XYZ file of C-alpha atoms in Angstrom:
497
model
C 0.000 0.000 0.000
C 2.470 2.616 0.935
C 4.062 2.351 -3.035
C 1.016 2.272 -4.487
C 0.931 6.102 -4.629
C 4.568 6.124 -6.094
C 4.807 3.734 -8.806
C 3.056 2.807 -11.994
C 1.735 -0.660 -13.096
C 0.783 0.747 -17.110
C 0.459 4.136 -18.785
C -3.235 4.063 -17.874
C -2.877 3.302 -14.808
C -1.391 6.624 -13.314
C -4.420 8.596 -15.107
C -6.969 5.960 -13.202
C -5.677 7.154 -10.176
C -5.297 10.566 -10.596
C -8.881 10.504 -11.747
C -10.624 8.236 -9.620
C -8.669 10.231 -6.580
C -9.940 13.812 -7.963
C -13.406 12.680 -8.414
C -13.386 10.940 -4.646
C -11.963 14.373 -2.867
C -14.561 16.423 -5.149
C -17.520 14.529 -4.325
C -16.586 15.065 -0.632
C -15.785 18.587 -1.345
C -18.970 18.643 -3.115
C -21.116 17.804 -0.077
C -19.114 20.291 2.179
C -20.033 23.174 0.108
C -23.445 22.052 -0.928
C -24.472 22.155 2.478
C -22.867 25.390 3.306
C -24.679 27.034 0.666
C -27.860 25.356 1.816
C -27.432 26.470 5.170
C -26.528 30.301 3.550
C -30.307 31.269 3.788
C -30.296 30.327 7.430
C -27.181 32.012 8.753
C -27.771 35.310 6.509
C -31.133 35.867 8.502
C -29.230 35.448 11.733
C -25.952 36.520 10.947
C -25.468 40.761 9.819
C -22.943 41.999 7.087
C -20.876 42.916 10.105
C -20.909 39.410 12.085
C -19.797 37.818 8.840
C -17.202 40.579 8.427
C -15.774 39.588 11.838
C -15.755 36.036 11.023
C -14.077 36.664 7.576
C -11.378 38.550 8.947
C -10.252 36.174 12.106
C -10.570 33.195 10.223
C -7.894 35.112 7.873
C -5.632 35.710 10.617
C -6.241 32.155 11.917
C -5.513 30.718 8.531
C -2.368 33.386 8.948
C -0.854 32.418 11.949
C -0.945 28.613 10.906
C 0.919 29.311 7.955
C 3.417 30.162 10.629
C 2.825 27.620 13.111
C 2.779 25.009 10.235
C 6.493 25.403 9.839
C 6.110 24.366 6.833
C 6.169 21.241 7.579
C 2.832 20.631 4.840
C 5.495 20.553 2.375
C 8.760 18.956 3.806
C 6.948 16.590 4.979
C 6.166 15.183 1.172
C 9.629 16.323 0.007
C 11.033 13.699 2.822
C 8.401 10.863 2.437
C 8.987 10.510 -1.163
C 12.463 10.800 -1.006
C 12.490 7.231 0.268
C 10.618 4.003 -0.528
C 11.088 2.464 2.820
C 7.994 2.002 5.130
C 9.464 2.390 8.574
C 11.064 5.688 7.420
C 7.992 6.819 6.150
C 6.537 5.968 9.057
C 9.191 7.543 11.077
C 8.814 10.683 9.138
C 4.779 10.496 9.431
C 5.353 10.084 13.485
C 8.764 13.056 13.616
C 6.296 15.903 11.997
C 2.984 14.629 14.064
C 5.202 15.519 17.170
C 6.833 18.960 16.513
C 3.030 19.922 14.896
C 1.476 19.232 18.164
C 3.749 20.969 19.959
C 3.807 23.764 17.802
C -0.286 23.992 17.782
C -0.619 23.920 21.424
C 2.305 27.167 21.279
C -0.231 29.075 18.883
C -3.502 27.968 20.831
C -1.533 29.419 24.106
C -0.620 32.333 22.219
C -4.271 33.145 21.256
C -5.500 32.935 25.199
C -2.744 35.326 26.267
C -2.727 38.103 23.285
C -6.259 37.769 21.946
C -6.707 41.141 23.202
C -4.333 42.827 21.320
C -4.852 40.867 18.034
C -8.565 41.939 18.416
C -7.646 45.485 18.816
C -4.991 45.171 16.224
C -7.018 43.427 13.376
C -10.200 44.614 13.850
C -9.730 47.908 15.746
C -11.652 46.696 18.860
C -10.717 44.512 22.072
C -14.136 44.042 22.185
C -13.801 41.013 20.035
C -11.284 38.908 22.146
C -12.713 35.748 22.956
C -13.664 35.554 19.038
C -10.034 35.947 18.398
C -9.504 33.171 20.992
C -11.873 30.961 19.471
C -10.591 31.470 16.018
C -6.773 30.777 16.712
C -7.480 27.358 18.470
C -9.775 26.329 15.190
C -6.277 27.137 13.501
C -3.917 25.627 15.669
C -6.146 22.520 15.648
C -6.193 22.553 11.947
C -2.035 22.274 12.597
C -2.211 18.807 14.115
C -3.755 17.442 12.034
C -1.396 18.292 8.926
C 0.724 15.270 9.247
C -2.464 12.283 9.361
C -4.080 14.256 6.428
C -1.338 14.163 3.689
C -0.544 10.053 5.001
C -4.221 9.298 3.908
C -3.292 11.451 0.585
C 0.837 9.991 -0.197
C -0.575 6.601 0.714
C -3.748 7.345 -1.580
C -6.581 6.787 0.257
C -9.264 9.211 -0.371
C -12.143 7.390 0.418
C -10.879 7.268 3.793
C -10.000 11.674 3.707
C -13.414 12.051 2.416
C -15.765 9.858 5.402
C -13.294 12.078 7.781
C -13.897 15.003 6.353
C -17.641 14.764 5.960
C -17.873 13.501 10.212
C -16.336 16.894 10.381
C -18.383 18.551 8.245
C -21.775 17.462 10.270
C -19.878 18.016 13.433
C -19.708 21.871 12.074
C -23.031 22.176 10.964
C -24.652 20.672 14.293
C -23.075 23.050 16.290
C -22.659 26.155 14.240
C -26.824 25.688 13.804
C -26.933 24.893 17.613
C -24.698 28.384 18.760
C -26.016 30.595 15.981
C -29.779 29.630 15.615
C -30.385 28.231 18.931
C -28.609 29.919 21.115
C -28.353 33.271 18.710
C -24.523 33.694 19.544
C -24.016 35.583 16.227
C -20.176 35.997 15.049
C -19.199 34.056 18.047
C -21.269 30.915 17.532
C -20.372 30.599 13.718
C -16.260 30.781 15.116
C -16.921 28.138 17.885
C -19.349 25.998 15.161
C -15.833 26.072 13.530
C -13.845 25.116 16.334
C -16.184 21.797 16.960
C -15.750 20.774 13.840
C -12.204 21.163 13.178
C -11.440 19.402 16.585
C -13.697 16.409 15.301
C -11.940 16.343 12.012
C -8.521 16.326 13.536
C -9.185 13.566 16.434
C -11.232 11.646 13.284
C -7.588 12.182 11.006
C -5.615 10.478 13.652
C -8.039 7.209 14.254
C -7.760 6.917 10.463
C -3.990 7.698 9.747
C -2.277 7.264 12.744
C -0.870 3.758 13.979
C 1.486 2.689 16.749
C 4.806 4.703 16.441
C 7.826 2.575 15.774
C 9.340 0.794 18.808
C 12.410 2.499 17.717
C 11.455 5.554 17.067
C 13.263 8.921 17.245
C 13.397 12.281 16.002
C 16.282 12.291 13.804
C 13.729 13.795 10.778
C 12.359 16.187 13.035
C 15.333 18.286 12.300
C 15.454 17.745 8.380
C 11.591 18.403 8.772
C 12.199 21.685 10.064
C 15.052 22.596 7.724
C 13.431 21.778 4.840
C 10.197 23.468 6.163
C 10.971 26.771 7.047
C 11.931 28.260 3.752
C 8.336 27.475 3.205
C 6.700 29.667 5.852
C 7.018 32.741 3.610
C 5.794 31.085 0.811
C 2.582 30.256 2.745
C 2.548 33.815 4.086
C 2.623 35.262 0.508
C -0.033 32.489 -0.919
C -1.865 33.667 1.975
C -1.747 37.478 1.905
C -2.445 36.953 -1.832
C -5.603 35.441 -1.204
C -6.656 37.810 1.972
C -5.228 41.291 2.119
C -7.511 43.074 0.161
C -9.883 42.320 3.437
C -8.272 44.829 5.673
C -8.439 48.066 3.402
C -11.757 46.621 2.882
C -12.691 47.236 6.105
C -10.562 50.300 6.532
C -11.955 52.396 4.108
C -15.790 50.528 3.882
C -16.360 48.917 6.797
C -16.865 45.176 8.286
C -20.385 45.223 6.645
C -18.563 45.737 2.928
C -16.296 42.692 4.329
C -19.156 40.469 4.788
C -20.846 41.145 1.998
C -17.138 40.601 0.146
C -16.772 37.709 1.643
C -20.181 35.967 0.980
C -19.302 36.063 -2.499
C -15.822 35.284 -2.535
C -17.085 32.059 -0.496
C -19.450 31.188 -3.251
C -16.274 32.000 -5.541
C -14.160 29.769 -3.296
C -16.223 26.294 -3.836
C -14.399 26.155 -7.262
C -11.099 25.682 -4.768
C -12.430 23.124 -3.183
C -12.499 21.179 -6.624
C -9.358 22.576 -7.553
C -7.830 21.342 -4.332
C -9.454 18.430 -4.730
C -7.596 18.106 -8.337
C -4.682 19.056 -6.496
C -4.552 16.664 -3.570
C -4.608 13.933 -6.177
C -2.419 15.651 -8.167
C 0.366 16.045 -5.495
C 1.292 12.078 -5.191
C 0.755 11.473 -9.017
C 2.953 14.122 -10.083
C 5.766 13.616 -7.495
C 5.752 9.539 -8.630
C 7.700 10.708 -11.614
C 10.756 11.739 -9.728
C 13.156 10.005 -11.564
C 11.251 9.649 -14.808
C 11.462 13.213 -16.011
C 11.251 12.518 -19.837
C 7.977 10.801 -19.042
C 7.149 13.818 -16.665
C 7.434 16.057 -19.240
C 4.690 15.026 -21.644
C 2.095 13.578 -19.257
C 1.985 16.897 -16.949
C 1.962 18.982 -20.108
C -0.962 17.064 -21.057
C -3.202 17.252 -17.812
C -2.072 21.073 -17.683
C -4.580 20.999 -20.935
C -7.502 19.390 -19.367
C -7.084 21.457 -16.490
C -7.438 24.639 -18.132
C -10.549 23.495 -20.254
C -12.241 21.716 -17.272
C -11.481 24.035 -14.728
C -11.596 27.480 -17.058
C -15.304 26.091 -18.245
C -16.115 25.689 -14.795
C -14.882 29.326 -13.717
C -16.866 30.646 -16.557
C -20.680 28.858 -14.727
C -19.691 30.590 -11.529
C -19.712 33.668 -13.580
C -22.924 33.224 -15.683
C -25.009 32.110 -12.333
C -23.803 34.022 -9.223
C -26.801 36.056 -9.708
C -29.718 33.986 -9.765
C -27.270 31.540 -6.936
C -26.818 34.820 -4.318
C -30.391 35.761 -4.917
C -31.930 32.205 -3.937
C -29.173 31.222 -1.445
C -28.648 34.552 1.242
C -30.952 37.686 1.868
C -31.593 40.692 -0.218
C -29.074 42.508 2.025
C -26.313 40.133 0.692
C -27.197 40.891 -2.976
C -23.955 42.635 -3.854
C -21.922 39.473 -3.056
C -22.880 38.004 -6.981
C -20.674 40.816 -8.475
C -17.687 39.265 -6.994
C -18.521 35.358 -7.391
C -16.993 35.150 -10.806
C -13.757 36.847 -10.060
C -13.311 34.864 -6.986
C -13.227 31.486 -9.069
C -10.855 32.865 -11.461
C -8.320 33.554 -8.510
C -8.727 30.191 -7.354
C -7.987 28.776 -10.709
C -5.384 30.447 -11.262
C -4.045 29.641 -7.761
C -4.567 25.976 -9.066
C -2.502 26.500 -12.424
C 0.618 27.817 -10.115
C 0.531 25.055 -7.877
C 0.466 22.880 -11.226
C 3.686 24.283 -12.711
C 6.085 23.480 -9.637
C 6.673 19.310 -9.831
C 9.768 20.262 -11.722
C 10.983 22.520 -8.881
C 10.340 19.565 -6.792
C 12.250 17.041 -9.248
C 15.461 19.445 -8.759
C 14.397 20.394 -5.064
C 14.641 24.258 -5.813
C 11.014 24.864 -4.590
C 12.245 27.625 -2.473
C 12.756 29.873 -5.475
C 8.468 30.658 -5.806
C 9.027 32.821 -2.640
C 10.582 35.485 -5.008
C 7.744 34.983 -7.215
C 4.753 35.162 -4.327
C 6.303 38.411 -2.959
C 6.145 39.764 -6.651
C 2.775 39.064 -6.573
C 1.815 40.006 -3.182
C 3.143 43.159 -3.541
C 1.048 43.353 -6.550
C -1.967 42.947 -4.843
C -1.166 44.940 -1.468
C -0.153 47.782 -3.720
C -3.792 47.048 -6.249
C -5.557 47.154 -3.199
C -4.446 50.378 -1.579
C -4.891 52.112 -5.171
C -8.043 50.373 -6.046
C -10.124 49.511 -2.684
C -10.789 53.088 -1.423
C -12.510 53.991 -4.690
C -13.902 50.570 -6.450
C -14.749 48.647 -2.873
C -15.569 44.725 -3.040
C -14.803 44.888 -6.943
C -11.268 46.654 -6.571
C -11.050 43.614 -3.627
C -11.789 40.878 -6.202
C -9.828 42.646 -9.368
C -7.002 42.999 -6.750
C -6.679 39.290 -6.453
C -7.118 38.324 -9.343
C -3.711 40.426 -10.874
C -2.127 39.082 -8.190
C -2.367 35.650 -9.041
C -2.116 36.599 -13.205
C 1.185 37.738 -12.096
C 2.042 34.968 -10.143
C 1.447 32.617 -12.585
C 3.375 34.760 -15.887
C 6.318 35.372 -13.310
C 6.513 31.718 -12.790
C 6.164 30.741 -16.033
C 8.722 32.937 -17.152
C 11.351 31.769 -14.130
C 10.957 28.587 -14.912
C 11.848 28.266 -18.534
C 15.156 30.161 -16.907
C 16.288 27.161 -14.779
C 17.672 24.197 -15.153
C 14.568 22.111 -14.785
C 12.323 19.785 -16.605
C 11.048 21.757 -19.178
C 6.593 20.546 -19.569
C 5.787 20.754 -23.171
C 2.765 22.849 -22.672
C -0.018 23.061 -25.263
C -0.150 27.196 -25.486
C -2.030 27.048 -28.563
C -5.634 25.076 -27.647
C -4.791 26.576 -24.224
C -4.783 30.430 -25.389
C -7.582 29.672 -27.634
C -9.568 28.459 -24.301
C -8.749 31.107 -22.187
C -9.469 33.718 -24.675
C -13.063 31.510 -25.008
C -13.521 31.982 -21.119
C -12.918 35.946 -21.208
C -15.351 36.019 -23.692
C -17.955 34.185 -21.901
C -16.988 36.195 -19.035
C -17.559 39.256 -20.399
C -20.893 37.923 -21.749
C -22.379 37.008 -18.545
C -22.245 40.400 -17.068
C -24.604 41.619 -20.125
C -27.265 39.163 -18.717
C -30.213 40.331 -16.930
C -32.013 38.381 -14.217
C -34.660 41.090 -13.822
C -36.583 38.390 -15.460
C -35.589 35.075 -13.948
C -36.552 32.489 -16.588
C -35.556 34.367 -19.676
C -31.705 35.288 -17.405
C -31.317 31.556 -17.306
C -32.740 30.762 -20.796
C -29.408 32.552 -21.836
C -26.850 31.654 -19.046
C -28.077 28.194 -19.858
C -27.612 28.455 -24.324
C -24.292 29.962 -23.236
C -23.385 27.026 -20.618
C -23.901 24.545 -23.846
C -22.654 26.679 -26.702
C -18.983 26.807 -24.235
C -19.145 23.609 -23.015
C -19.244 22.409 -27.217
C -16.267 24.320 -27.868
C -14.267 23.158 -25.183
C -14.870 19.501 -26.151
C -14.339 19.983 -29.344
C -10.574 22.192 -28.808
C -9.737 19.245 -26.174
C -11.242 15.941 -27.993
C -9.550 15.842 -31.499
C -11.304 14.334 -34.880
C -9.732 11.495 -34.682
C -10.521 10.587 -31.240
C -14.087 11.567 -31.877
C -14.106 9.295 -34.530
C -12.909 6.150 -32.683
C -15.298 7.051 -30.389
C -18.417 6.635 -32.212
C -16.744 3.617 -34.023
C -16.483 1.888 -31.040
C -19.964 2.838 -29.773
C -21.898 0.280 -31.373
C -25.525 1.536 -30.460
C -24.192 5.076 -32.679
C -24.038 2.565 -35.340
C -26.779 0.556 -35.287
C -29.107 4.123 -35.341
C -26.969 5.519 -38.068
């Protein structure tokens, strides 16, 4: 089992299990954020702009401070475990990073109880919001913990397994965010400790399924190399993060916490294309690092799944912009309506934020993955500097134009680095793939001309669009030829002719 995620029985076989692993992390990802948006009419009517702007911006500087806290360890951690083929290293390895995460979670959760006051004051200019701040930084540090038993289920392939974990956690959220923010009406509070429940369920549920007994000999000698290996990571998280999230504080500096929420609604509704895109991605990982050593090989498969992920992913992108209308208008309450104008963009960053994490396997090949930092702060700076020229005047759609340069840049600066170093080069398709992503703008641009003033006749067109795309893609991705076999093989096709 524990080579099954590294080596290849046929050609087909690698694309099997990158598949059949996507599909089993996006059907679970599926769920999660089908019932969040289910649950979106229920917490708007109890939850204000403002509580969701205060829950938005501490479950950024959670997310923040892990980055820290993480070490970044999320990534050594692979770099080590697939640098051998032994099982009791592996093991050891799993075991070494489990240990210094703990630690390193209960630091930050500590941390939280004794400066939550000034992080409240500091982040949201009020001390008044301290035991949210609490609650929020132990969701985060228990997040931490649970690092190491979350990427053994994914190296060792096991998705099925991630996915029943993940979902336990998922109903342990929505039990007891519903019970603290409709029963007990705890507002901003409730939703954070909802979050906290959950996340403490998920990580105790990771560890039942991942973890087994440590080795009777076991020792920390990869705690070190863990660490070493880690930390040039931390500001590479930091950037990825501040990339994502910065456009929230002069957000709330210059409009408010109730301009926040409202942001952040939509960029939530945005953000359920990440969860496919991670889910992609956390198949992705262990596929594309099992051709260490095969670089050749590397070169034309990745190239070739770069394709499909543009055209799959891009067409997706383009639904969240041709329905975030009618979507925000069914799903939260009229005071939420702004949140559809920045649905669309928020998909685009996240896949774009997928395509950069698709171009580094041959960083990891050479192990010269430390050279994206320079990159990220590029692009960070980008969007720090977009947002201070751009927020103040254009508000939650300077926010969302904001990040999506920033990750535009990321991915050209990348792009353009890597063809500079001595790596393996990906033969890239950039002719179906500019042709796609010129299709996408289009459709893009398109979908803001559509009026749901009139419901049926607004999706009437989203909907002639959704097919008329969806043609062109299969046709740019599926060539003659292959069409052809196809229907040959198809024997019904034939028998109708």
């Amino acid at each position: 089992m524990e080579q099954s995620g590294t080596q290849s029985g046929t050609k087909e076989s690698p694309m099997k299990r990158l598949v059949a692993g996507s599909v089993i992390y996006g059907l679970g990802n599926v769920a999660n954020k089908l019932v969040t948006l289910l649950l979106l009419p229920i917490f708007t009517t109890y939850l204000t702009p403002e509580d969701y702007g205060v829950v938005s911006m501490l479950t950024v500087v959670g997310g923040f401070t892990a980055s820290i806290f993480a070490l970044g360890l999320s990534s050594s951690i692979g770099i080590l475990y697939f640098d051998t083929r032994e099982p009791r290293q592996r093991q050891r390895i799993i075991w070494n990073a489990a240990i210094v995460l703990f630690a390193s979670a209960m630091i930050m959760a500590l941390a939280g109880l004794i400066l939550a006051t000034p992080l409240s004051r500091i982040f949201l200019n009020d001390a008044g919001y301290a035991e949210h701040t609490k609650i929020a930084l132990a969701t985060a540090a228990a997040g931490v913990a649970g690092i190491p038993w979350q990427l053994r289920l994914q190296f060792e392939e096991r998705p099925v397994a991630f996915v029943i974990v993940s979902a336990l956690g998922l109903v342990a959220t929505t039990a007891a965010s519903l019970w603290f923010v409709v029963m007990l009406d705890r507002g901003a509070i409730g939703a954070l400790t909802g979050s906290l429940v959950g996340q403490l369920v998920g990580t105790v549920l990771l560890l039942i399924a991942a973890a087994d007994k440590p080795p009777l000999d076991q020792n920390f000698n990869f705690a070190g190399r863990l660490i070493y290996h880690g930390l040039p990571f931390i500001p590479s998280f930091g950037f990825i993060f501040l990339l994502q999230n910065w456009v929230r504080w002069p957000l709330e500096w210059h409009h408010g916490l109730d301009d926040v929420g409202i942001y952040s609604v939509g960029a939530n509704i945005g953000v359920a294309l990440g969860l496919f895109v991670n889910a992609f991605l956390s198949a992705w990982t262990p596929f594309a690092l099992s051709y260490a050593g095969r670089e050749d090989e590397a070169a034309a498969v990745l190239g070739r799944i770069t394709l499909y992920y543009v055209a799959g992913f891009g067409f997706l992108t383009c639904l969240f912009f041709l329905y975030a209308a009618p979507v925000v208008q069914w799903f939260t309450q009229p005071t939420f309506a702004r949140a559809a104008e920045v649905v669309g963009l928020s998909a685009v960053g996240q896949f774009l934020s997928g395509l950069f994490m698709m171009m580094l396997p041959p960083l990891y090949f050479a192990k010269r993955v430390q050279v994206v930092v320079v990159t990220q702060a590029i692009a960070t700076t980008v969007v720090i500097g977009c947002g201070e020229l751009v927020v103040p005047r254009f508000g939650i759609h300077g926010a969302a134009i904001s990040v999506v340069l920033g990750f535009l840049v990321l991915v050209v600066i990348q792009w353009v680095v890597m063809n500079r170093l001595p790596v393996v080069k990906i033969r890239y398709d950039f002719r179906r793939a500019g042709f796609l992503m010129l299709l996408f703008g289009v459709v893009a641009a398109v979908s803001f001309s559509i009026d749901f003033a009139s419901l049926g006749l607004g999706l009437l067109l989203a909907i002639g669009v959704t097919i008329g795309t969806g043609a062109v893609v299969f046709l740019q991705i599926c060539r003659l030829e292959e069409i052809l076999l196809v229907i040959k093989r198809t024997p019904w096709l034939l028998q109708n002719k």
